[in-house]
Amino acid sequence: MSDELDNKAVEVLKRNERGGYTVPTARLYPYQWNWDSAFIALGYGSIDRARAWAELESLLEGQWDDGMVPSILFRHDDPDYFPGPAIWQTHTMKQPSPRMPTTGISQPPVFASVMHELVESGNSSDLERAERLLAPVLRWHEWFQRDRSMNGVVSTVHPWETGRDNCPDWEIGLDAVEIDDALEPYQRKDTEHADARQRPRKDQYDKFITLVKFAREREWNQRRFTDESPFLMADPGIHFILLRANRDLLRLAVMVGDTAAADRLEELIDLGEKATEHLWNNELHAFTARDMRTGRFSNGISNASFLCFYADAGSEDQRRHTLEHFARIAQLVKSHVPSWDPEADGFDSQRYWCGPVWPQMNYLISRGLCEQGYHNYAQTVRDDLCQLIEQSGFRECFDPLSGNGCLGTDFSWTAAIWLAWASPNKQELAA
Ligand code: DGY
């Protein structure tokens, strides 16, 4: 079974290859996505190291002069996707001069941690490839701290930037966004390619597009976007992934003897550690999303709440509470880890980030739990994903109650996570 799935996973990656980069899945997501490419590189790490590095390098071709690495690279115009380059219009702006049409927001920066993983499992040629990418990746991390932070806390201006698009985490932030009256009528494509009941609602899409228009009218000046956006929230996903990525980039900087980069990364880590407290929701006893304008916390626990272990963050007490939630939620689902607490408002087992299990999140959560010594929990998260893929194939995400696959099929990051980690042929948990 697992040998057959290993072969199928390789086929999925190859089928989604588009000449130097890989799409998440045909039709629904026909471009290059940021954190998808990083996970795809991780998957390629098990079968073709050169291809793994090429995937990472290709993503940096879209980096902006200010250091930002965008969420999507529009290398061509595909009428099958909305909103494409004509809506974002970043390449028509004078600043900050992206090299190709892209979105104007970023995505969770797992990139440096994937580089580190490839180096750890590789040889000196992997370290040489990583050394070449160190400076641009550091510029990206600095961009988060410089242009996407409020009072030192890295924040987000758009649910799409978090990668967890319609998670109920964002409802309190979206409440403050008035749908722009002058929004041009538009036609969604996602609901033509996938079950509309599993995708974000229409009112959410109107607000997503309103936020794009808002930034476009500010000529994609990122500091202004952050300062003035009606939506500004801190995201435990971006926060913990960035903190971990800074730690991993520091390890790489030390390996190659780049002391200037190492010093700067120590500063970024220090800022990240200080900001962690801002995300602690004392009512729910968990790290949750928080509105940066009002100070309000979101009303539920998401799978991103469990990334504190991955970031090696939080006090003993905070980790204990988080583990209690982890164990409680495990009793409510067939497959761990749902993207939203089944006991919180807004849970929907099949709707995108309102409930489904996400392969890449299980990987990050399990790694963190394992590293912190919670081996049984880490194993559950891995076994559950393995069973989901065996039951339903390489789907985009999975219903945590039934195990059925949701949304995209032949999905690249699911195949990649299988190859790198979830397949029973990968015996040991990375520690
Ligand atoms: C989509 O199109 O749903 C993407 O998640 C946006 O990045």
Coordinates of C-alpha atoms and ligand atoms in Angstrom, one line a residue:
M1 CA 0.0 0.0 0.0
S2 CA 2.6 2.5 1.0
D3 CA 4.9 1.6 -1.9
E4 CA 2.0 2.2 -4.3
L5 CA 1.2 5.5 -2.6
D6 CA 4.9 6.5 -2.7
N7 CA 4.8 6.0 -6.5
K8 CA 1.6 7.9 -6.9
A9 CA 2.9 10.8 -4.8
V10 CA 5.9 11.1 -7.1
E11 CA 3.5 11.1 -10.1
V12 CA 1.4 13.8 -8.5
L13 CA 4.4 16.1 -8.1
K14 CA 5.6 15.4 -11.7
R15 CA 2.1 16.0 -13.1
N16 CA 1.9 19.4 -11.3
E17 CA 5.3 20.5 -12.6
R18 CA 5.2 23.4 -15.0
G19 CA 8.8 23.8 -16.1
G20 CA 10.9 24.8 -13.1
Y21 CA 8.1 25.3 -10.6
T22 CA 5.1 23.3 -9.4
V23 CA 1.4 24.3 -9.0
P24 CA -0.6 23.1 -6.0
T25 CA -3.2 21.4 -8.2
A26 CA -4.4 21.8 -11.8
R27 CA -7.2 24.3 -12.5
L28 CA -8.2 25.3 -8.9
Y29 CA -4.7 26.8 -8.2
P30 CA -2.9 27.2 -11.6
Y31 CA 0.0 29.3 -10.4
Q32 CA 3.0 29.1 -8.1
W33 CA 2.1 29.5 -4.4
N34 CA 4.6 30.4 -1.7
W35 CA 4.3 28.0 1.1
D36 CA 3.1 25.3 -1.3
S37 CA 6.4 25.5 -3.1
A38 CA 8.4 25.2 0.2
F39 CA 6.5 22.0 1.1
I40 CA 6.9 20.7 -2.4
A41 CA 10.7 21.2 -2.1
L42 CA 10.6 19.2 1.2
G43 CA 8.9 16.4 -0.7
Y44 CA 11.4 16.5 -3.5
G45 CA 14.1 16.3 -0.9
S46 CA 13.3 12.6 -0.6
I47 CA 13.5 11.9 -4.4
D48 CA 15.5 14.6 -6.2
R49 CA 17.7 17.0 -4.3
A50 CA 18.4 19.2 -7.3
R51 CA 14.7 19.6 -8.1
A52 CA 14.1 20.5 -4.4
W53 CA 16.5 23.4 -4.5
A54 CA 15.2 24.5 -7.9
E55 CA 11.7 24.7 -6.5
L56 CA 12.9 27.0 -3.7
E57 CA 15.1 29.1 -6.0
S58 CA 12.2 29.6 -8.4
L59 CA 10.0 31.0 -5.7
L60 CA 12.6 33.7 -5.0
E61 CA 12.4 34.9 -8.6
G62 CA 9.2 36.7 -7.5
Q63 CA 10.8 38.5 -4.5
W64 CA 10.2 42.2 -4.3
D65 CA 12.9 44.8 -3.9
D66 CA 11.7 45.4 -0.4
G67 CA 12.3 41.7 0.5
M68 CA 8.7 40.5 0.4
V69 CA 8.2 37.1 -1.2
P70 CA 4.6 37.1 -2.5
S71 CA 1.9 34.5 -1.9
I72 CA 1.4 33.8 -5.6
L73 CA 3.7 34.3 -8.7
F74 CA 1.6 34.9 -11.8
R75 CA 4.1 33.7 -14.4
H76 CA 1.3 33.8 -17.0
D77 CA -2.3 34.9 -17.1
D78 CA -4.8 32.1 -16.5
P79 CA -8.4 33.1 -17.1
D80 CA -9.4 30.0 -15.0
Y81 CA -8.3 31.7 -11.7
F82 CA -9.8 34.7 -9.9
P83 CA -8.3 37.1 -8.7
G84 CA -5.5 37.1 -11.2
P85 CA -2.8 39.7 -12.0
A86 CA -5.4 42.2 -13.5
I87 CA -7.0 42.5 -10.0
W88 CA -3.7 42.7 -8.0
Q89 CA -2.0 45.1 -10.5
T90 CA 1.2 45.0 -8.5
H91 CA 3.5 45.0 -11.5
T92 CA 2.0 48.3 -12.8
M93 CA 3.1 50.2 -9.7
K94 CA 6.2 52.2 -9.4
Q95 CA 7.1 50.8 -6.0
P96 CA 8.3 48.4 -4.7
S97 CA 8.9 47.0 -8.2
P98 CA 8.2 43.3 -8.3
R99 CA 10.0 41.4 -11.0
M100 CA 6.9 39.8 -12.4
P101 CA 3.1 40.0 -11.8
T102 CA 2.5 38.7 -8.2
T103 CA 0.1 39.2 -5.4
G104 CA 0.9 42.0 -3.0
I105 CA 0.9 39.9 0.2
S106 CA 3.1 37.2 1.5
Q107 CA 2.4 33.8 3.1
P108 CA 3.7 31.8 6.2
P109 CA 7.5 31.7 5.7
V110 CA 8.2 28.0 6.1
F111 CA 11.0 28.4 3.4
A112 CA 14.0 28.7 5.8
S113 CA 12.9 25.7 7.8
V114 CA 12.7 23.6 4.7
M115 CA 16.2 24.8 3.7
H116 CA 17.5 23.8 7.1
E117 CA 15.8 20.4 6.8
L118 CA 17.4 19.8 3.4
V119 CA 20.8 20.7 4.8
E120 CA 20.4 18.5 7.8
S121 CA 19.5 15.5 5.7
G122 CA 22.0 16.3 2.9
N123 CA 25.6 17.0 2.3
S124 CA 28.0 19.9 1.6
S125 CA 26.4 20.7 -1.8
D126 CA 23.1 21.3 0.1
L127 CA 24.8 23.7 2.4
E128 CA 26.3 25.5 -0.6
R129 CA 22.8 25.9 -2.1
A130 CA 21.5 27.1 1.2
E131 CA 24.3 29.6 1.7
R132 CA 23.3 31.3 -1.6
L133 CA 19.7 31.7 -0.5
L134 CA 20.5 33.0 3.0
A135 CA 20.7 36.7 2.2
P136 CA 17.4 36.9 0.3
V137 CA 15.5 34.9 2.9
L138 CA 16.8 37.0 5.7
R139 CA 15.6 40.1 3.7
W140 CA 12.2 38.5 3.6
H141 CA 12.1 37.8 7.3
E142 CA 13.2 41.4 8.0
W143 CA 10.4 42.6 5.8
F144 CA 7.9 40.9 8.1
Q145 CA 9.4 42.7 11.1
R146 CA 9.8 46.1 9.4
D147 CA 6.7 46.4 7.1
R148 CA 4.2 44.0 8.6
S149 CA 4.4 44.6 12.3
M150 CA 2.5 46.8 14.7
N151 CA 4.3 47.6 18.0
G152 CA 6.8 44.9 17.3
V153 CA 4.2 42.2 16.7
V154 CA 4.3 40.7 13.2
S155 CA 0.7 41.0 11.9
T156 CA -1.3 40.4 8.8
V157 CA -3.4 42.6 6.6
H158 CA -5.2 39.9 4.7
P159 CA -6.6 36.4 5.6
W160 CA -5.0 35.1 2.3
E161 CA -1.6 36.1 3.8
T162 CA -2.1 33.6 6.6
G163 CA -2.8 30.8 4.2
R164 CA -5.8 30.0 6.5
D165 CA -8.2 32.0 4.3
N166 CA -11.6 31.5 5.9
C167 CA -10.7 30.3 9.3
P168 CA -13.2 31.7 11.9
D169 CA -10.1 33.3 13.5
W170 CA -10.5 36.2 11.0
E171 CA -14.2 37.0 11.6
I172 CA -13.6 39.7 14.2
G173 CA -11.1 41.4 11.9
L174 CA -13.3 41.1 8.9
D175 CA -16.2 42.6 10.8
A176 CA -14.3 45.9 10.6
V177 CA -14.0 45.7 6.8
E178 CA -16.8 47.5 4.9
I179 CA -17.4 46.0 1.5
D180 CA -16.3 48.7 -1.0
D181 CA -19.3 50.1 -2.9
A182 CA -17.2 50.7 -6.0
L183 CA -16.1 47.0 -6.2
E184 CA -16.3 46.0 -9.8
P185 CA -18.6 43.0 -10.3
Y186 CA -16.5 39.8 -10.5
Q187 CA -16.9 36.2 -11.2
R188 CA -15.4 33.6 -8.9
K189 CA -13.7 30.7 -10.5
D190 CA -12.9 28.6 -7.4
T191 CA -16.6 27.6 -7.0
E192 CA -16.6 26.4 -10.6
H193 CA -13.7 24.0 -9.9
A194 CA -14.7 22.9 -6.4
D195 CA -17.7 22.4 -4.2
A196 CA -18.9 25.9 -3.2
R197 CA -20.0 24.6 0.2
Q198 CA -16.3 23.8 0.9
R199 CA -15.0 27.2 -0.1
P200 CA -15.2 30.7 1.5
R201 CA -18.5 32.5 1.6
K202 CA -19.4 35.3 -0.9
D203 CA -19.4 38.0 1.8
Q204 CA -15.9 36.9 2.7
Y205 CA -14.7 37.1 -0.9
D206 CA -16.2 40.6 -1.2
K207 CA -14.1 41.6 1.8
F208 CA -11.0 39.8 0.5
I209 CA -11.3 41.8 -2.8
T210 CA -12.0 45.0 -1.0
L211 CA -8.7 44.6 0.9
V212 CA -6.9 44.1 -2.4
K213 CA -8.4 47.3 -3.8
F214 CA -7.5 49.1 -0.6
A215 CA -3.8 48.3 -1.0
R216 CA -3.9 48.9 -4.8
E217 CA -5.1 52.4 -4.1
R218 CA -2.1 52.9 -1.9
E219 CA 0.1 51.7 -4.7
W220 CA 1.2 48.6 -2.7
N221 CA 3.1 50.7 -0.2
Q222 CA 3.4 47.9 2.4
R223 CA 4.0 50.1 5.4
R224 CA 0.9 52.1 4.6
F225 CA -1.1 49.0 4.0
T226 CA -0.1 47.7 7.5
D227 CA -0.7 51.1 9.2
E228 CA -4.0 51.9 7.5
S229 CA -5.7 48.5 6.7
P230 CA -9.1 48.0 8.2
F231 CA -8.0 44.4 8.8
L232 CA -5.0 44.0 11.0
M233 CA -4.6 40.8 13.0
A234 CA -1.8 38.9 14.7
D235 CA -1.8 35.3 13.5
P236 CA -0.3 32.4 15.6
G237 CA 0.4 30.6 12.3
I238 CA 2.6 33.3 10.8
H239 CA 4.0 34.2 14.2
F240 CA 5.2 30.7 15.2
I241 CA 6.3 29.7 11.7
L242 CA 8.4 32.9 11.4
L243 CA 9.9 32.4 14.9
R244 CA 10.9 28.9 14.0
A245 CA 12.1 30.0 10.6
N246 CA 14.4 32.6 12.2
R247 CA 15.8 30.0 14.5
D248 CA 16.5 27.7 11.5
L249 CA 18.0 30.4 9.5
L250 CA 20.2 31.3 12.4
R251 CA 21.4 27.7 12.5
L252 CA 22.3 27.9 8.8
A253 CA 24.0 31.3 9.3
V254 CA 26.2 29.8 12.1
M255 CA 27.0 26.7 9.9
V256 CA 28.3 29.0 7.0
G257 CA 30.0 31.4 9.4
D258 CA 27.9 34.5 8.5
T259 CA 28.2 36.4 11.8
A260 CA 26.4 39.5 10.6
A261 CA 23.4 37.5 9.5
A262 CA 23.6 35.5 12.8
D263 CA 23.6 38.7 14.8
R264 CA 20.6 40.1 13.0
L265 CA 18.7 36.8 13.4
E266 CA 19.3 36.8 17.1
E267 CA 17.6 40.2 17.2
L268 CA 14.7 39.0 15.2
I269 CA 14.3 35.9 17.4
D270 CA 14.4 38.1 20.5
L271 CA 11.6 40.3 19.1
G272 CA 9.6 37.2 18.2
E273 CA 9.9 35.7 21.6
K274 CA 8.8 39.0 23.2
A275 CA 5.8 39.2 20.9
T276 CA 4.6 35.6 21.8
E277 CA 2.9 36.8 24.9
H278 CA 0.7 39.1 22.9
L279 CA -1.0 36.1 21.4
W280 CA -1.8 34.4 24.6
N281 CA -5.6 34.4 25.1
N282 CA -6.1 34.2 28.8
E283 CA -9.8 33.5 28.5
L284 CA -9.4 30.4 26.3
H285 CA -6.0 29.5 27.7
A286 CA -4.4 29.1 24.3
F287 CA -2.5 31.1 21.7
T288 CA -5.1 32.5 19.3
A289 CA -5.4 35.2 16.7
R290 CA -5.8 38.7 17.9
D291 CA -7.2 41.9 16.4
M292 CA -4.3 44.4 16.5
R293 CA -6.6 47.5 16.5
T294 CA -9.0 46.5 19.3
G295 CA -6.9 44.0 21.2
R296 CA -9.8 41.4 21.0
F297 CA -8.9 37.8 20.7
S298 CA -10.7 35.4 18.3
N299 CA -13.1 33.0 20.0
G300 CA -11.6 29.6 19.2
I301 CA -8.6 27.4 18.9
S302 CA -7.2 26.6 15.5
N303 CA -4.5 24.1 14.4
A304 CA -2.2 27.1 14.4
S305 CA -2.6 27.4 18.1
F306 CA -0.6 24.1 18.4
L307 CA 2.4 25.5 16.6
C308 CA 3.9 26.9 19.8
F309 CA 5.8 23.6 20.2
Y310 CA 7.2 23.9 16.7
A311 CA 8.4 27.4 17.6
D312 CA 9.8 26.3 21.0
A313 CA 7.7 29.1 22.5
G314 CA 5.5 29.7 25.5
S315 CA 5.8 29.0 29.2
E316 CA 5.4 25.6 30.8
D317 CA 2.0 26.6 31.9
Q318 CA 1.0 27.8 28.5
R319 CA 2.2 24.5 26.9
R320 CA 0.3 22.5 29.6
H321 CA -3.0 24.3 28.8
T322 CA -2.4 23.9 25.0
L323 CA -1.9 20.1 25.5
E324 CA -5.1 19.9 27.4
H325 CA -6.9 21.4 24.4
F326 CA -5.1 19.1 22.1
A327 CA -6.3 16.1 24.1
R328 CA -9.9 17.4 24.5
I329 CA -10.2 18.0 20.7
A330 CA -8.7 14.6 20.0
Q331 CA -11.8 13.1 21.7
L332 CA -14.1 15.1 19.3
V333 CA -12.8 14.0 16.0
K334 CA -11.9 10.8 14.1
S335 CA -8.7 12.4 12.7
H336 CA -6.5 15.0 14.4
V337 CA -5.8 17.9 13.9
P338 CA -8.9 19.8 12.8
S339 CA -8.3 23.4 11.6
W340 CA -10.9 24.7 14.0
D341 CA -12.1 23.6 17.4
P342 CA -15.3 21.5 16.9
E343 CA -16.7 23.2 20.1
A344 CA -16.2 26.7 18.9
D345 CA -18.6 28.8 16.8
G346 CA -18.1 28.4 13.1
F347 CA -16.9 24.8 13.0
D348 CA -17.7 23.2 9.7
S349 CA -16.0 19.9 9.1
Q350 CA -15.8 20.3 5.3
R351 CA -15.4 24.0 4.7
Y352 CA -11.7 24.8 4.0
W353 CA -10.2 26.2 7.2
C354 CA -13.3 25.9 9.3
G355 CA -12.6 22.3 10.3
P356 CA -10.7 20.1 7.8
V357 CA -7.3 18.6 8.6
W358 CA -4.5 20.0 6.6
P359 CA -1.4 17.8 5.8
Q360 CA 1.2 20.5 6.1
M361 CA -0.2 21.7 9.4
N362 CA -0.1 18.1 10.8
Y363 CA 3.5 17.9 9.7
L364 CA 4.5 21.1 11.5
I365 CA 2.5 20.3 14.7
S366 CA 3.8 16.8 14.9
R367 CA 7.4 17.9 14.5
G368 CA 7.0 20.4 17.3
L369 CA 5.4 17.9 19.6
C370 CA 8.1 15.4 18.9
E371 CA 10.9 17.9 19.5
Q372 CA 9.4 18.8 22.8
G373 CA 9.2 15.2 23.9
Y374 CA 5.5 14.5 23.4
H375 CA 6.1 11.5 21.2
N376 CA 2.7 9.8 21.6
Y377 CA 0.9 12.9 20.6
A378 CA 3.3 13.5 17.7
Q379 CA 2.7 9.9 16.5
T380 CA -1.1 10.3 16.6
V381 CA -0.9 13.4 14.4
R382 CA 1.3 11.5 11.9
D383 CA -0.7 8.3 12.0
D384 CA -4.0 10.2 11.5
L385 CA -2.7 11.9 8.4
C386 CA -1.3 8.6 7.1
Q387 CA -4.7 7.0 7.5
L388 CA -6.5 9.9 5.8
I389 CA -4.3 9.7 2.8
E390 CA -4.7 5.9 2.6
Q391 CA -8.5 6.4 2.8
S392 CA -9.0 9.3 0.6
G393 CA -5.8 9.9 -1.5
F394 CA -3.8 13.0 -2.1
R395 CA -6.6 15.5 -1.4
E396 CA -6.1 19.2 -0.4
C397 CA -7.5 18.6 3.1
F398 CA -9.8 16.1 4.9
D399 CA -13.0 16.1 6.9
P400 CA -11.9 15.3 10.5
L401 CA -15.2 13.6 11.3
S402 CA -15.5 11.2 8.3
G403 CA -12.0 11.1 6.8
N404 CA -13.4 12.1 3.4
G405 CA -11.2 14.2 1.2
C406 CA -12.1 17.8 0.5
L407 CA -11.5 20.3 -2.4
G408 CA -8.4 19.8 -4.6
T409 CA -7.4 16.3 -5.9
D410 CA -3.8 15.2 -6.8
F411 CA -2.6 17.9 -4.4
S412 CA 1.1 18.7 -4.5
W413 CA 1.7 19.4 -0.8
T414 CA -0.2 16.3 0.3
A415 CA 2.0 14.2 -2.0
A416 CA 5.1 16.1 -0.8
I417 CA 4.3 15.7 2.9
W418 CA 3.6 12.0 2.3
L419 CA 7.0 11.5 0.7
A420 CA 8.9 13.5 3.2
W421 CA 7.3 12.3 6.3
A422 CA 3.8 10.6 6.5
S423 CA 4.5 7.5 4.4
P424 CA 5.1 4.4 6.7
N425 CA 8.3 4.0 4.6
K426 CA 9.6 7.0 6.5
Q427 CA 10.2 5.1 9.7
E428 CA 11.5 7.5 12.3
L429 CA 9.9 10.8 13.4
A430 CA 12.4 13.6 12.8
A431 CA 13.6 14.7 16.2
Ligands
DGY1 C1 -7.3 30.8 -3.0 O1 -7.4 31.1 -4.2 O2 -8.2 30.2 -2.3 C2 -6.0 31.0 -2.3 O3 -6.0 30.4 -1.1 C3 -5.6 32.4 -2.2 O4 -4.3 32.5 -1.9

